[in-house]
PDB file of C-alpha atoms in Angstrom:
ATOM      1  CA  UNK A  27       8.687  75.489  50.237  1.00  0.00           C
ATOM      2  CA  UNK A  28      11.382  72.838  50.118  1.00  0.00           C
ATOM      3  CA  UNK A  29      10.734  69.379  51.595  1.00  0.00           C
ATOM      4  CA  UNK A  30      13.492  68.740  54.122  1.00  0.00           C
ATOM      5  CA  UNK A  31      12.168  65.357  55.285  1.00  0.00           C
ATOM      6  CA  UNK A  32      14.837  63.290  53.472  1.00  0.00           C
ATOM      7  CA  UNK A  33      17.586  65.423  55.020  1.00  0.00           C
ATOM      8  CA  UNK A  34      16.090  65.076  58.496  1.00  0.00           C
ATOM      9  CA  UNK A  35      15.587  61.328  58.094  1.00  0.00           C
ATOM     10  CA  UNK A  36      19.226  60.974  57.061  1.00  0.00           C
ATOM     11  CA  UNK A  37      20.352  62.683  60.275  1.00  0.00           C
ATOM     12  CA  UNK A  38      18.214  60.419  62.463  1.00  0.00           C
ATOM     13  CA  UNK A  39      19.447  57.366  60.561  1.00  0.00           C
ATOM     14  CA  UNK A  40      23.062  58.492  61.005  1.00  0.00           C
ATOM     15  CA  UNK A  41      22.500  58.967  64.755  1.00  0.00           C
ATOM     16  CA  UNK A  42      20.991  55.513  65.150  1.00  0.00           C
ATOM     17  CA  UNK A  43      23.948  53.981  63.308  1.00  0.00           C
ATOM     18  CA  UNK A  44      26.380  56.003  65.432  1.00  0.00           C
ATOM     19  CA  UNK A  45      24.725  54.712  68.600  1.00  0.00           C
ATOM     20  CA  UNK A  46      25.644  51.157  67.592  1.00  0.00           C
ATOM     21  CA  UNK A  47      29.354  51.945  68.160  1.00  0.00           C
ATOM     22  CA  UNK A  48      29.558  55.327  69.877  1.00  0.00           C
ATOM     23  CA  UNK A  49      32.511  57.196  71.295  1.00  0.00           C
ATOM     24  CA  UNK A  50      32.910  57.223  75.080  1.00  0.00           C
ATOM     25  CA  UNK A  51      31.365  60.693  75.228  1.00  0.00           C
ATOM     26  CA  UNK A  52      28.958  62.283  72.757  1.00  0.00           C
ATOM     27  CA  UNK A  53      28.662  66.067  72.513  1.00  0.00           C
ATOM     28  CA  UNK A  54      26.213  67.867  70.244  1.00  0.00           C
ATOM     29  CA  UNK A  55      27.448  71.435  69.754  1.00  0.00           C
ATOM     30  CA  UNK A  56      24.902  73.884  68.369  1.00  0.00           C
ATOM     31  CA  UNK A  57      25.277  77.501  67.259  1.00  0.00           C
ATOM     32  CA  UNK A  58      21.984  78.460  65.658  1.00  0.00           C
ATOM     33  CA  UNK A  59      20.921  81.895  64.444  1.00  0.00           C
ATOM     34  CA  UNK A  60      17.427  80.963  63.304  1.00  0.00           C
ATOM     35  CA  UNK A  61      15.104  77.962  63.302  1.00  0.00           C
ATOM     36  CA  UNK A  62      11.818  77.703  61.456  1.00  0.00           C
ATOM     37  CA  UNK A  63       9.027  75.473  62.712  1.00  0.00           C
ATOM     38  CA  UNK A  64      10.012  72.353  60.756  1.00  0.00           C
ATOM     39  CA  UNK A  65      13.670  72.699  61.741  1.00  0.00           C
ATOM     40  CA  UNK A  66      12.698  73.118  65.393  1.00  0.00           C
ATOM     41  CA  UNK A  67      10.654  69.908  65.137  1.00  0.00           C
ATOM     42  CA  UNK A  68      13.646  68.132  63.637  1.00  0.00           C
ATOM     43  CA  UNK A  69      15.923  69.377  66.394  1.00  0.00           C
ATOM     44  CA  UNK A  70      13.446  68.063  68.952  1.00  0.00           C
ATOM     45  CA  UNK A  71      13.502  64.674  67.199  1.00  0.00           C
ATOM     46  CA  UNK A  72      17.316  64.664  67.367  1.00  0.00           C
ATOM     47  CA  UNK A  73      17.224  65.549  71.066  1.00  0.00           C
ATOM     48  CA  UNK A  74      14.731  62.744  71.725  1.00  0.00           C
ATOM     49  CA  UNK A  75      17.093  60.296  70.006  1.00  0.00           C
ATOM     50  CA  UNK A  76      19.984  61.573  72.120  1.00  0.00           C
ATOM     51  CA  UNK A  77      17.788  61.300  75.202  1.00  0.00           C
ATOM     52  CA  UNK A  78      17.094  57.606  74.557  1.00  0.00           C
ATOM     53  CA  UNK A  79      20.827  57.054  74.258  1.00  0.00           C
ATOM     54  CA  UNK A  80      21.462  59.024  77.474  1.00  0.00           C
ATOM     55  CA  UNK A  81      18.794  57.157  79.445  1.00  0.00           C
ATOM     56  CA  UNK A  82      20.573  53.882  78.655  1.00  0.00           C
ATOM     57  CA  UNK A  83      23.616  55.168  80.533  1.00  0.00           C
ATOM     58  CA  UNK A  84      25.656  56.767  77.774  1.00  0.00           C
ATOM     59  CA  UNK A  85      27.496  60.049  78.301  1.00  0.00           C
ATOM     60  CA  UNK A  86      25.797  62.764  76.246  1.00  0.00           C
ATOM     61  CA  UNK A  87      25.942  66.558  76.457  1.00  0.00           C
ATOM     62  CA  UNK A  88      24.370  69.312  74.383  1.00  0.00           C
ATOM     63  CA  UNK A  89      26.331  72.556  74.101  1.00  0.00           C
ATOM     64  CA  UNK A  90      23.955  75.378  73.147  1.00  0.00           C
ATOM     65  CA  UNK A  91      25.679  78.551  72.013  1.00  0.00           C
ATOM     66  CA  UNK A  92      23.754  81.715  71.271  1.00  0.00           C
ATOM     67  CA  UNK A  93      24.567  85.351  70.636  1.00  0.00           C
ATOM     68  CA  UNK A  94      24.400  87.583  73.693  1.00  0.00           C
ATOM     69  CA  UNK A  95      21.681  89.794  72.213  1.00  0.00           C
ATOM     70  CA  UNK A  96      19.544  86.849  71.004  1.00  0.00           C
ATOM     71  CA  UNK A  97      17.191  86.189  73.907  1.00  0.00           C
ATOM     72  CA  UNK A  98      14.888  84.095  71.697  1.00  0.00           C
ATOM     73  CA  UNK A  99      17.645  81.551  71.001  1.00  0.00           C
ATOM     74  CA  UNK A 100      18.664  81.537  74.653  1.00  0.00           C
ATOM     75  CA  UNK A 101      15.046  80.895  75.661  1.00  0.00           C
ATOM     76  CA  UNK A 102      14.644  78.173  73.028  1.00  0.00           C
ATOM     77  CA  UNK A 103      17.714  76.396  74.379  1.00  0.00           C
ATOM     78  CA  UNK A 104      16.262  76.412  77.893  1.00  0.00           C
ATOM     79  CA  UNK A 105      12.876  75.217  76.616  1.00  0.00           C
ATOM     80  CA  UNK A 106      14.520  72.321  74.773  1.00  0.00           C
ATOM     81  CA  UNK A 107      16.598  71.489  77.846  1.00  0.00           C
ATOM     82  CA  UNK A 108      13.384  71.028  79.833  1.00  0.00           C
ATOM     83  CA  UNK A 109      12.111  68.474  77.306  1.00  0.00           C
ATOM     84  CA  UNK A 110      14.924  65.952  77.802  1.00  0.00           C
ATOM     85  CA  UNK A 111      17.171  64.495  80.494  1.00  0.00           C
ATOM     86  CA  UNK A 112      20.362  65.159  78.519  1.00  0.00           C
ATOM     87  CA  UNK A 113      22.454  67.835  80.265  1.00  0.00           C
ATOM     88  CA  UNK A 114      22.875  71.151  78.460  1.00  0.00           C
ATOM     89  CA  UNK A 115      25.733  73.598  78.727  1.00  0.00           C
ATOM     90  CA  UNK A 116      25.103  77.163  77.612  1.00  0.00           C
ATOM     91  CA  UNK A 117      27.646  79.477  76.078  1.00  0.00           C
ATOM     92  CA  UNK A 118      27.303  83.086  75.016  1.00  0.00           C
ATOM     93  CA  UNK A 119      28.811  84.203  71.712  1.00  0.00           C
ATOM     94  CA  UNK A 120      29.868  87.825  71.367  1.00  0.00           C
TER      95      UNK A 120
END
């Protein structure tokens, strides 16, 4: 199994640097077919970072797109939405 920790740490580091001089509005757009356990954990870490940024009054939105037949990904999006204050928008892919 490949160690993805350096990749994940680089994303968090990039986000923290971005938050020093962000755009007026930040949108994280996601279209995910599959997430393993470690990738789900990393996505949660990213959402927690975005949540900190949002709580301090910054405009942040997560756009969660999933395929119409993929109820698991739809459910995961709603579960993640419940974990943070950042608003989610859901879109169905066909």
